[in-house]
Short mmCIF file of C-alpha atoms and ligand atoms in Angstrom, two decimals:
data_model
loop_
_atom_site.label_atom_id
_atom_site.label_comp_id
_atom_site.label_asym_id
_atom_site.label_seq_id
_atom_site.Cartn_x
_atom_site.Cartn_y
_atom_site.Cartn_z
CA MET A 11 -13.47 4.72 55.70
CA GLY A 12 -11.92 3.97 58.75
CA PHE A 13 -11.98 0.22 58.37
CA LEU A 14 -8.97 0.17 56.68
CA PHE A 15 -7.15 0.72 59.71
CA GLU A 16 -8.93 -1.89 61.95
CA GLN A 17 -7.55 -5.60 62.30
CA ASP A 18 -5.08 -6.80 59.57
CA ASN A 19 -6.96 -4.80 56.85
CA PHE A 20 -4.15 -2.41 56.33
CA ALA A 21 -1.50 -5.15 55.50
CA LEU A 22 -3.74 -6.76 53.14
CA PHE A 23 -4.92 -3.66 51.36
CA ARG A 24 -0.45 -2.89 51.43
CA ASP A 25 0.14 -6.07 50.14
CA GLY A 26 -2.43 -5.90 47.45
CA PHE A 27 -1.25 -2.77 46.43
CA LEU A 28 2.20 -3.66 46.22
CA GLN A 29 1.16 -6.97 44.15
CA THR A 30 -0.69 -4.83 41.77
CA ILE A 31 2.21 -2.46 41.28
CA GLU A 32 4.67 -5.46 40.87
CA LEU A 33 2.16 -7.11 38.34
CA SER A 34 2.01 -4.09 36.56
CA ALA A 35 5.49 -3.18 36.60
CA LEU A 36 6.72 -6.65 35.21
CA SER A 37 3.99 -6.77 32.66
CA ALA A 38 4.92 -3.10 31.47
CA LEU A 39 8.32 -4.14 30.96
CA LEU A 40 7.65 -7.47 29.18
CA ALA A 41 5.12 -5.24 26.71
CA LEU A 42 7.71 -2.85 26.18
CA LEU A 43 10.31 -5.33 25.45
CA LEU A 44 8.01 -7.53 23.25
CA GLY A 45 5.97 -4.80 21.69
CA THR A 46 9.24 -3.50 20.39
CA LEU A 47 10.28 -6.48 19.02
CA LEU A 48 6.90 -7.21 17.42
CA ALA A 49 7.10 -3.81 15.81
CA ALA A 50 10.25 -4.64 14.67
CA PHE A 51 9.27 -7.81 12.97
CA ARG A 52 6.45 -5.98 11.79
CA VAL A 53 8.39 -3.85 9.60
CA SER A 54 11.04 -6.37 8.74
CA PRO A 55 11.89 -7.23 5.48
CA VAL A 56 11.67 -10.95 6.34
CA PRO A 57 8.01 -12.30 5.63
CA VAL A 58 7.90 -14.93 8.43
CA LEU A 59 8.58 -12.26 11.12
CA ARG A 60 6.28 -10.13 9.67
CA ALA A 61 3.43 -12.73 9.38
CA PHE A 62 4.40 -13.42 13.08
CA GLY A 63 4.05 -9.94 14.58
CA THR A 64 0.72 -9.46 12.53
CA THR A 65 -0.71 -12.56 13.78
CA TRP A 66 0.15 -11.84 17.31
CA VAL A 67 -1.15 -8.47 17.31
CA THR A 68 -4.38 -9.75 15.70
CA LEU A 69 -4.97 -12.51 18.25
CA PHE A 70 -4.02 -10.60 21.32
CA ARG A 71 -5.76 -7.53 20.52
CA ASN A 72 -8.90 -9.02 19.75
CA THR A 73 -9.23 -11.24 22.58
CA PRO A 74 -10.84 -10.28 25.50
CA LEU A 75 -8.13 -10.09 28.34
CA THR A 76 -9.94 -12.39 30.58
CA LEU A 77 -9.92 -15.22 27.90
CA LEU A 78 -6.17 -14.62 27.71
CA PHE A 79 -5.94 -14.96 31.26
CA PHE A 80 -7.88 -18.21 30.96
CA ALA A 81 -5.91 -19.77 28.24
CA VAL A 82 -2.57 -19.00 30.10
CA THR A 83 -3.62 -20.03 33.54
CA PHE A 84 -5.50 -23.28 32.51
CA GLY A 85 -3.86 -24.02 28.82
CA LEU A 86 -0.27 -23.77 29.88
CA PRO A 87 0.11 -26.37 32.93
CA PRO A 88 -1.10 -29.21 30.51
CA LEU A 89 1.69 -28.44 28.15
CA GLY A 90 4.24 -28.75 31.12
CA VAL A 91 4.20 -25.12 31.67
CA HIS A 92 4.17 -24.52 35.56
CA PHE A 93 4.81 -21.19 36.90
CA SER A 94 3.56 -18.98 39.73
CA HIS A 95 -0.08 -17.38 39.20
CA LEU A 96 1.96 -14.02 39.16
CA THR A 97 4.17 -15.11 36.38
CA PHE A 98 1.04 -16.45 34.43
CA ALA A 99 -0.78 -13.19 34.84
CA VAL A 100 2.20 -11.25 33.85
CA LEU A 101 2.60 -13.26 30.61
CA ALA A 102 -1.26 -12.51 29.77
CA LEU A 103 -1.13 -8.85 30.57
CA GLY A 104 2.45 -8.48 29.27
CA GLY A 105 1.49 -10.40 26.12
CA TYR A 106 -1.85 -8.75 25.47
CA THR A 107 -0.52 -5.21 26.40
CA ALA A 108 2.59 -6.08 23.87
CA SER A 109 0.18 -6.18 21.12
CA PHE A 110 -1.07 -2.38 21.68
CA VAL A 111 2.60 -1.40 22.44
CA CYS A 112 3.40 -2.91 18.77
CA GLU A 113 0.75 -0.90 17.18
CA VAL A 114 1.85 2.32 18.87
CA ILE A 115 5.53 1.97 17.74
CA ARG A 116 4.70 0.90 14.60
CA SER A 117 2.27 3.85 13.93
CA GLY A 118 5.26 5.95 15.26
CA ILE A 119 7.73 4.21 12.91
CA ASN A 120 5.41 5.24 9.71
CA THR A 121 5.59 8.92 10.97
CA VAL A 122 9.29 8.77 10.36
CA PRO A 123 10.08 9.87 6.42
CA LEU A 124 11.26 7.05 4.62
CA GLY A 125 14.36 8.82 3.61
CA GLN A 126 15.67 8.69 7.00
CA ALA A 127 15.85 4.68 6.61
CA GLU A 128 17.21 5.12 3.17
CA ALA A 129 19.98 7.13 4.31
CA ALA A 130 20.75 4.85 7.15
CA ARG A 131 20.86 2.07 4.52
CA SER A 132 22.89 3.85 1.99
CA LEU A 133 25.66 4.43 4.72
CA GLY A 134 25.60 0.50 5.12
CA MET A 135 23.59 0.33 8.25
CA ASN A 136 21.86 -2.92 8.70
CA PHE A 137 17.97 -3.25 9.42
CA PHE A 138 18.63 -3.31 13.36
CA GLN A 139 20.84 -0.36 13.24
CA THR A 140 18.63 1.64 11.10
CA LEU A 141 15.75 1.05 13.37
CA SER A 142 17.45 1.46 16.81
CA LEU A 143 19.84 4.38 15.79
CA VAL A 144 17.74 6.08 13.38
CA ILE A 145 14.13 5.31 13.01
CA LEU A 146 13.17 4.47 16.80
CA PRO A 147 14.78 7.41 18.42
CA GLN A 148 12.59 9.62 16.25
CA ALA A 149 9.56 7.89 16.59
CA THR A 150 9.89 8.04 20.23
CA ARG A 151 8.43 11.56 20.32
CA THR A 152 5.25 10.95 18.58
CA VAL A 153 4.85 7.71 20.29
CA LEU A 154 4.75 8.92 23.80
CA GLY A 155 1.22 10.51 23.89
CA PRO A 156 -0.44 6.88 22.81
CA MET A 157 1.88 4.95 24.63
CA SER A 158 1.13 6.99 27.92
CA SER A 159 -2.34 5.80 27.37
CA VAL A 160 -1.53 2.05 26.99
CA PHE A 161 0.20 2.21 30.35
CA ILE A 162 -2.27 3.63 32.05
CA ALA A 163 -4.79 1.38 31.12
CA LEU A 164 -2.35 -1.48 32.37
CA PRO A 165 -2.79 -1.04 35.83
CA ARG A 166 -6.32 -1.22 35.75
CA ASN A 167 -6.49 -4.33 33.29
CA SER A 168 -4.18 -6.04 35.71
CA ALA A 169 -7.19 -6.25 38.20
CA ILE A 170 -8.54 -9.37 36.24
CA ALA A 171 -5.51 -10.92 37.80
CA GLY A 172 -7.35 -11.06 41.19
CA ALA A 173 -9.82 -13.56 39.46
CA PHE A 174 -6.81 -15.86 38.87
CA SER A 175 -5.59 -16.10 42.36
CA VAL A 176 -3.17 -13.42 42.03
CA GLY A 177 -3.56 -11.29 45.56
CA GLU A 178 -3.44 -7.81 44.03
CA LEU A 179 -5.38 -5.02 44.96
CA TYR A 180 -9.05 -6.01 43.39
CA SER A 181 -8.65 -9.52 45.21
CA ALA A 182 -8.12 -7.40 48.46
CA GLN A 183 -11.43 -5.84 47.55
CA GLN A 184 -12.78 -8.90 47.48
CA THR A 185 -11.62 -10.07 50.67
CA PHE A 186 -13.05 -6.83 52.09
CA SER A 187 -16.30 -7.54 51.14
CA GLU A 188 -16.71 -10.83 52.29
CA ARG A 189 -15.62 -9.22 55.83
CA GLY A 190 -18.59 -7.23 55.37
CA TYR A 191 -17.45 -3.81 55.15
CA SER A 192 -19.31 -1.22 53.07
CA ILE A 193 -18.78 -1.49 49.57
CA PHE A 194 -18.87 2.39 49.67
CA SER A 195 -15.51 2.74 51.76
CA ILE A 196 -13.91 -0.35 50.14
CA PHE A 197 -14.21 0.98 46.83
CA PHE A 198 -13.08 4.26 47.89
CA TRP A 199 -9.87 3.09 49.02
CA VAL A 200 -9.35 0.85 46.16
CA ALA A 201 -10.27 3.81 43.76
CA CYS A 202 -7.79 6.14 45.49
CA ALA A 203 -5.13 3.25 45.02
CA TYR A 204 -5.60 2.97 41.30
CA LEU A 205 -5.63 6.80 41.01
CA LEU A 206 -2.40 7.02 42.49
CA ILE A 207 -0.57 4.42 40.27
CA SER A 208 -2.35 5.86 36.98
CA ALA A 209 -1.55 9.37 38.02
CA THR A 210 2.14 8.21 38.71
CA VAL A 211 2.36 6.60 35.53
CA ALA A 212 0.70 9.89 33.49
CA SER A 213 3.37 12.23 35.45
CA LEU A 214 6.33 9.91 34.42
CA PHE A 215 5.03 10.15 30.65
CA ARG A 216 4.71 13.94 30.98
CA PHE A 217 8.16 14.23 32.30
CA LEU A 218 9.65 12.28 29.46
CA GLU A 219 7.71 14.30 27.13
CA SER A 220 8.90 17.64 28.72
CA ARG A 221 12.57 16.28 28.38
CA LEU A 222 12.17 14.91 24.75
CA ALA A 223 10.87 18.25 23.98
CA VAL A 224 13.99 20.15 24.50
CA ALA A 225 16.03 17.43 22.73
CA ARG A 226 16.17 19.26 19.15
CA MET B 16 40.25 13.49 -1.40
CA THR B 17 43.94 12.77 -2.01
CA GLU B 18 43.96 9.31 -4.09
CA SER B 19 44.11 10.78 -7.57
CA PRO B 20 45.11 13.86 -9.01
CA VAL B 21 43.14 16.29 -11.52
CA GLU B 22 45.11 15.16 -14.54
CA ASP B 23 43.81 11.70 -13.99
CA SER B 24 40.33 12.92 -15.14
CA THR B 25 40.82 11.21 -18.45
CA PRO B 26 40.65 7.77 -16.20
CA ALA B 27 42.39 4.67 -16.56
CA ALA B 28 40.69 1.73 -18.28
CA ALA B 29 39.52 -0.40 -14.93
CA PRO B 30 35.66 -0.19 -14.88
CA LEU B 31 34.46 0.22 -11.49
CA VAL B 32 31.07 -0.33 -11.89
CA VAL B 33 29.61 -2.30 -14.57
CA LEU B 34 25.66 -2.69 -15.55
CA SER B 35 24.90 -5.34 -17.96
CA ASN B 36 21.61 -6.03 -19.49
CA VAL B 37 19.77 -4.56 -16.49
CA ASN B 38 16.20 -4.97 -16.47
CA LYS B 39 13.55 -3.74 -13.85
CA HIS B 40 9.61 -3.43 -13.65
CA TYR B 41 7.26 -1.81 -11.56
CA GLY B 42 4.24 -4.17 -12.30
CA ALA B 43 3.62 -3.44 -15.92
CA LEU B 44 5.88 -0.48 -16.27
CA HIS B 45 9.40 -1.59 -17.58
CA VAL B 46 11.48 1.26 -15.87
CA LEU B 47 14.89 -0.06 -16.83
CA GLN B 48 15.51 -1.78 -20.30
CA ASP B 49 18.21 -3.45 -21.09
CA ILE B 50 20.65 -1.11 -19.45
CA ASP B 51 24.41 -1.80 -20.26
CA LEU B 52 26.82 0.88 -18.94
CA GLU B 53 30.37 0.99 -17.52
CA ILE B 54 31.84 3.55 -15.34
CA ARG B 55 35.23 3.78 -15.09
CA GLN B 56 37.57 4.63 -11.80
CA GLY B 57 37.53 8.54 -11.60
CA GLU B 58 34.78 9.34 -14.13
CA VAL B 59 32.02 11.71 -13.54
CA VAL B 60 28.88 10.53 -15.26
CA VAL B 61 25.98 12.77 -15.76
CA LEU B 62 22.51 11.41 -16.08
CA ILE B 63 19.80 13.45 -17.59
CA GLY B 64 16.38 12.74 -19.35
CA PRO B 65 12.79 13.62 -18.89
CA SER B 66 10.70 13.14 -15.75
CA GLY B 67 9.87 9.36 -15.21
CA SER B 68 12.69 8.18 -17.36
CA GLY B 69 14.20 6.17 -14.92
CA LYS B 70 17.16 8.19 -13.66
CA SER B 71 16.61 7.75 -9.92
CA THR B 72 15.87 4.13 -10.42
CA LEU B 73 18.94 3.39 -12.37
CA CYS B 74 20.95 5.45 -9.79
CA ARG B 75 19.18 3.54 -6.90
CA THR B 76 20.16 -0.04 -8.30
CA ILE B 77 23.72 0.70 -8.22
CA ASN B 78 23.72 0.70 -4.22
CA ARG B 79 20.71 -1.86 -4.38
CA LEU B 80 18.15 0.52 -2.55
CA GLU B 81 16.32 -0.61 -5.71
CA THR B 82 16.53 -4.27 -6.69
CA ILE B 83 16.52 -5.22 -10.27
CA ASP B 84 14.74 -8.40 -12.26
CA SER B 85 17.43 -9.59 -14.23
CA GLY B 86 21.21 -8.65 -15.55
CA THR B 87 24.05 -7.96 -13.41
CA ILE B 88 25.54 -5.03 -11.55
CA THR B 89 29.19 -5.12 -10.42
CA LEU B 90 31.28 -2.94 -8.37
CA SER B 91 34.96 -3.43 -8.63
CA GLY B 92 34.35 -6.65 -10.63
CA ARG B 93 32.20 -8.07 -7.73
CA PRO B 94 28.72 -8.67 -8.27
CA LEU B 95 26.48 -6.69 -5.90
CA PRO B 96 25.22 -9.13 -2.82
CA ALA B 97 21.94 -9.81 -2.59
CA GLU B 98 21.26 -8.96 1.14
CA GLY B 99 22.68 -9.25 4.32
CA ARG B 100 25.77 -7.98 6.08
CA GLU B 101 27.85 -8.24 2.38
CA LEU B 102 24.87 -6.01 0.95
CA ALA B 103 25.79 -3.73 3.94
CA LYS B 104 29.17 -3.51 3.18
CA LEU B 105 28.95 -2.78 -0.29
CA ARG B 106 26.54 0.01 0.43
CA ALA B 107 29.10 1.83 2.48
CA GLU B 108 31.35 1.62 -0.32
CA VAL B 109 28.72 3.50 -2.62
CA GLY B 110 27.90 7.25 -1.26
CA MET B 111 24.47 8.18 -1.83
CA VAL B 112 23.21 11.82 -2.01
CA PHE B 113 19.47 12.38 -2.08
CA GLN B 114 17.19 15.15 -3.12
CA SER B 115 15.90 16.04 0.00
CA PHE B 116 19.23 15.53 2.25
CA ASN B 117 18.02 12.86 4.48
CA LEU B 118 20.03 14.22 7.54
CA PHE B 119 19.22 12.13 10.41
CA ALA B 120 16.97 14.88 12.15
CA HIS B 121 17.58 13.81 15.77
CA LYS B 122 21.63 13.78 15.40
CA THR B 123 23.67 16.91 15.42
CA VAL B 124 25.43 17.80 12.25
CA LEU B 125 28.86 16.14 13.63
CA GLU B 126 27.09 13.23 14.92
CA ASN B 127 25.38 12.84 11.41
CA VAL B 128 28.85 12.45 9.96
CA VAL B 129 30.15 10.30 12.86
CA LEU B 130 27.32 8.12 13.33
CA ALA B 131 27.89 5.40 10.48
CA GLN B 132 31.89 5.67 10.59
CA VAL B 133 31.57 4.29 14.32
CA LYS B 134 28.60 1.58 13.79
CA VAL B 135 29.28 0.55 10.40
CA ARG B 136 32.99 1.09 9.82
CA LYS B 137 34.10 0.37 13.36
CA VAL B 138 36.21 3.54 13.56
CA LEU B 139 37.30 4.63 17.09
CA ARG B 140 34.70 7.27 17.58
CA SER B 141 37.81 9.99 18.62
CA HIS B 142 39.15 9.50 14.87
CA ALA B 143 35.72 9.64 13.64
CA GLU B 144 35.33 12.91 14.85
CA LYS B 145 38.52 14.22 13.71
CA THR B 146 37.59 12.69 10.19
CA ALA B 147 33.97 14.24 10.52
CA ARG B 148 35.35 17.73 11.14
CA GLU B 149 37.60 17.84 8.54
CA LEU B 150 34.90 17.04 5.99
CA LEU B 151 32.86 19.54 7.25
CA ASP B 152 35.36 22.05 7.11
CA ARG B 153 36.10 21.05 3.53
CA VAL B 154 32.54 21.28 2.43
CA GLY B 155 32.36 24.77 4.20
CA VAL B 156 29.76 24.02 7.27
CA GLY B 157 32.62 23.47 9.91
CA ALA B 158 31.38 26.06 12.06
CA GLN B 159 27.75 24.48 11.92
CA ALA B 160 29.02 20.94 13.63
CA ASP B 161 26.87 21.29 16.67
CA LYS B 162 23.75 22.68 15.05
CA TYR B 163 20.77 20.39 14.34
CA PRO B 164 19.79 19.80 10.41
CA ALA B 165 16.85 21.49 10.89
CA GLN B 166 18.84 24.63 11.94
CA LEU B 167 20.61 24.78 8.55
CA SER B 168 19.80 26.27 5.26
CA GLY B 169 19.12 23.43 2.68
CA GLY B 170 22.52 24.12 0.80
CA GLN B 171 24.26 23.57 4.20
CA GLN B 172 22.25 20.70 4.91
CA GLN B 173 23.27 19.09 1.57
CA ARG B 174 26.81 19.87 2.02
CA VAL B 175 26.67 18.09 5.33
CA ALA B 176 24.79 15.06 3.50
CA ILE B 177 27.92 14.95 0.97
CA ALA B 178 30.25 15.03 4.12
CA ARG B 179 28.36 12.26 5.70
CA ALA B 180 28.59 9.90 2.45
CA LEU B 181 32.35 10.84 2.02
CA ALA B 182 33.05 9.95 5.47
CA MET B 183 32.71 6.21 4.64
CA LYS B 184 35.35 6.53 2.12
CA PRO B 185 33.19 5.30 -0.65
CA LYS B 186 34.46 4.14 -4.06
CA VAL B 187 31.81 5.91 -6.02
CA MET B 188 29.17 8.55 -5.08
CA LEU B 189 25.45 9.07 -6.32
CA PHE B 190 24.07 12.03 -6.54
CA ASP B 191 19.89 12.03 -7.33
CA GLU B 192 19.07 15.62 -7.81
CA PRO B 193 20.99 16.88 -5.25
CA THR B 194 20.21 20.78 -5.87
CA SER B 195 16.64 20.27 -6.99
CA ALA B 196 14.99 21.03 -3.53
CA LEU B 197 17.51 24.12 -2.85
CA ASP B 198 16.65 27.78 -3.34
CA PRO B 199 18.37 28.75 -6.50
CA GLU B 200 20.99 30.88 -4.24
CA MET B 201 21.99 27.69 -2.96
CA VAL B 202 22.51 25.68 -5.78
CA ASN B 203 26.05 27.09 -6.53
CA GLU B 204 27.67 26.18 -3.12
CA VAL B 205 26.66 22.53 -3.55
CA LEU B 206 27.64 22.37 -7.09
CA GLU B 207 30.74 23.93 -6.10
CA VAL B 208 31.55 21.23 -3.64
CA MET B 209 30.91 18.78 -6.25
CA ARG B 210 32.61 19.95 -8.77
CA GLN B 211 35.85 20.09 -6.16
CA LEU B 212 35.02 16.39 -5.40
CA ALA B 213 35.13 15.39 -9.28
CA ALA B 214 38.33 17.30 -9.49
CA ASP B 215 39.55 15.35 -6.67
CA GLY B 216 39.15 12.12 -8.78
CA MET B 217 35.86 10.69 -7.33
CA THR B 218 33.86 8.61 -9.25
CA MET B 219 30.53 10.07 -9.58
CA VAL B 220 27.16 9.57 -11.03
CA VAL B 221 25.07 12.50 -10.93
CA VAL B 222 21.35 12.95 -12.15
CA THR B 223 20.77 16.44 -12.33
CA HIS B 224 19.29 19.30 -14.76
CA GLU B 225 22.11 21.61 -13.88
CA MET B 226 23.86 21.99 -17.50
CA GLY B 227 26.50 24.24 -16.34
CA PHE B 228 27.52 21.37 -14.01
CA ALA B 229 27.48 18.72 -16.54
CA ARG B 230 29.57 20.62 -19.13
CA SER B 231 32.09 21.85 -16.69
CA ALA B 232 32.62 18.72 -14.53
CA ALA B 233 31.37 15.76 -16.37
CA ASN B 234 33.40 13.42 -18.45
CA ARG B 235 30.27 11.93 -20.27
CA VAL B 236 26.64 12.81 -20.38
CA LEU B 237 23.72 9.90 -20.49
CA PHE B 238 20.55 10.85 -21.91
CA MET B 239 17.74 8.38 -20.89
CA ALA B 240 14.20 8.37 -21.71
CA ASP B 241 11.51 5.57 -21.49
CA GLY B 242 13.81 3.26 -19.44
CA LYS B 243 16.38 3.29 -22.05
CA ILE B 244 19.72 5.20 -22.16
CA VAL B 245 19.04 6.58 -25.79
CA GLU B 246 22.09 8.48 -26.12
CA GLN B 247 25.44 9.02 -24.48
CA ASP B 248 28.60 11.42 -25.27
CA THR B 249 30.89 14.20 -23.94
CA PRO B 250 29.13 17.11 -22.45
CA ASP B 251 30.31 19.29 -25.54
CA ALA B 252 29.26 16.99 -28.23
CA PHE B 253 25.90 16.30 -26.52
CA PHE B 254 24.77 19.67 -25.58
CA THR B 255 25.99 21.44 -29.14
CA ALA B 256 25.01 18.48 -31.26
CA PRO B 257 22.47 16.12 -29.78
CA ARG B 258 21.95 12.99 -32.25
CA SER B 259 18.27 11.66 -31.37
CA ASP B 260 15.16 13.38 -31.72
CA ARG B 261 14.36 12.75 -27.96
CA ALA B 262 17.63 14.44 -26.85
CA LYS B 263 16.96 17.44 -29.06
CA ASP B 264 13.33 18.03 -27.94
CA PHE B 265 14.25 17.35 -24.24
CA LEU B 266 17.27 20.04 -24.42
CA SER B 267 15.06 22.63 -26.19
CA LYS B 268 12.91 22.41 -23.44
CA ILE B 269 15.14 22.70 -20.46
CA LEU B 270 17.46 25.44 -22.26
CA HIS B 271 14.88 27.50 -23.42
CA HIS B 272 12.89 28.88 -20.16
N1 ATP C 316 8.18 2.51 -5.85
C1 ATP C 316 7.61 2.73 -6.90
N2 ATP C 316 6.57 2.02 -7.59
C2 ATP C 316 5.87 2.21 -8.50
N3 ATP C 316 6.51 2.98 -9.81
C3 ATP C 316 7.50 3.64 -9.46
C4 ATP C 316 8.26 3.67 -8.15
N4 ATP C 316 9.02 4.51 -8.33
C5 ATP C 316 9.26 5.11 -9.58
N5 ATP C 316 8.07 4.77 -10.20
C6 ATP C 316 7.86 4.89 -11.43
O1 ATP C 316 9.16 4.58 -12.30
C7 ATP C 316 9.13 5.58 -13.27
C8 ATP C 316 10.75 5.78 -13.05
O2 ATP C 316 10.85 6.74 -11.87
P1 ATP C 316 12.22 7.65 -11.56
O3 ATP C 316 12.03 8.06 -10.34
O4 ATP C 316 13.35 6.47 -11.89
O5 ATP C 316 12.24 8.62 -12.67
P2 ATP C 316 13.00 9.77 -12.97
O6 ATP C 316 13.66 9.64 -14.14
O7 ATP C 316 14.07 10.04 -11.52
O8 ATP C 316 12.37 10.87 -12.90
P3 ATP C 316 12.24 12.46 -11.81
O9 ATP C 316 13.00 13.19 -12.84
O10 ATP C 316 10.97 13.05 -11.87
O11 ATP C 316 12.94 12.16 -10.72
C9 ATP C 316 8.17 6.59 -13.18
O12 ATP C 316 7.14 6.50 -13.83
C10 ATP C 316 7.79 6.33 -11.77
O13 ATP C 316 6.42 6.98 -11.60
MG1 MG C 317 14.03 10.91 -9.96
#
């Protein structure tokens, strides 16, 4: 276990840890914004937008994440899109997670009685006002549970980025393995780090749930 | 409402809402069949008829919560806009009260009445709150302003819903069975608010089976069956001497139980 504190190992581990957090946080932000937008598309009265949302979800939810990373990292540069490895990873992971966020929000929207939207529309609210002022705030509470599962899975999914030149936690593990440290102790520390992140995300959601529980 | 005094309840000629030759289908079901209807400013029209006859559908086409297949509907002489900003604007001018209240569950009573004023009418918040409190007082729920809808009785919720619709200063109010979901002891408090509104000159379309309300507040009763307006008359004439067999049959059923 002590290898972590030898040579520059700790710096490597710490950088990987921070990179995982950065990657996860950026992807989570992208997933939340894009996922909400996609959910709005999927319930919108405009057929083209609905089709776009459905296609996105079908495509991204059913493609293995590794394949998405491949597609983004090797597919975009020939099209003239050049970003850092981290940005590509955020796009792949964020786009993938967005499809799950979209479905969670959409099912949340479906739990809000139809009469709420009718009342909003009858008062002259447009589609976005109806959604943002009336429907989504009421969907939030039912959405939090399933949403926390999505965001707890995200940091773990981010490990795939290690295979695509992002110096995150999982790639730090590979470096340690190459340096010949015992697999068991490497995995012990890496697992601890992921556990810490997941636990933080989980408690954040528990906090939100308790906050919203009193608000009514 | 201060617009027009009670004496005006034999209203002026200008039709506010005009439906001409309106048709609507749900698949094979022809729910609205060649509906022609003119509602004058200040008029109170009660829609009655058997279940499934198309009363709700007719009511909801007037603010375009339901689209129509053919025909035209005009409000103050202008055809209902198909969609977008214009439609939203129109809806703000047509108040709607639902059977199941549909108050925004995550907002306080006050917020329910303030929200659309601020977001749709772009009224200053302080002004909107003042209007909201006045309206809540007027419908007798001023003391509940800071509660959430779920903390109110059905009758109170429906009165808040009326206040919420009135806050938009609508030209016409639509009521779709506003008292059907209420416990019997709460029906009257809601009808009383509606009677007052009618007396103040509001143009109203009311789907209801409350014959007492129809007799005391309506200028005209429309009897619908199978997607058609079968008969229309003053409440007195309709209830004492219905002409069509459908209406006679319907009245005998609802008046004798
Ligand atoms: N969204 C819909 N899709 C298909 N059919 C519908 C829809 N809404 C209503 N209908 C049908 O249209 C007919 C008229 O419905 P509507 O709700 O207007 O009747 P109503 O006169 O208000 O009846 P009630 O007194 O039961 O409220 C009914 O047969 C109903 O089943
Ligand atoms: Mg109905």
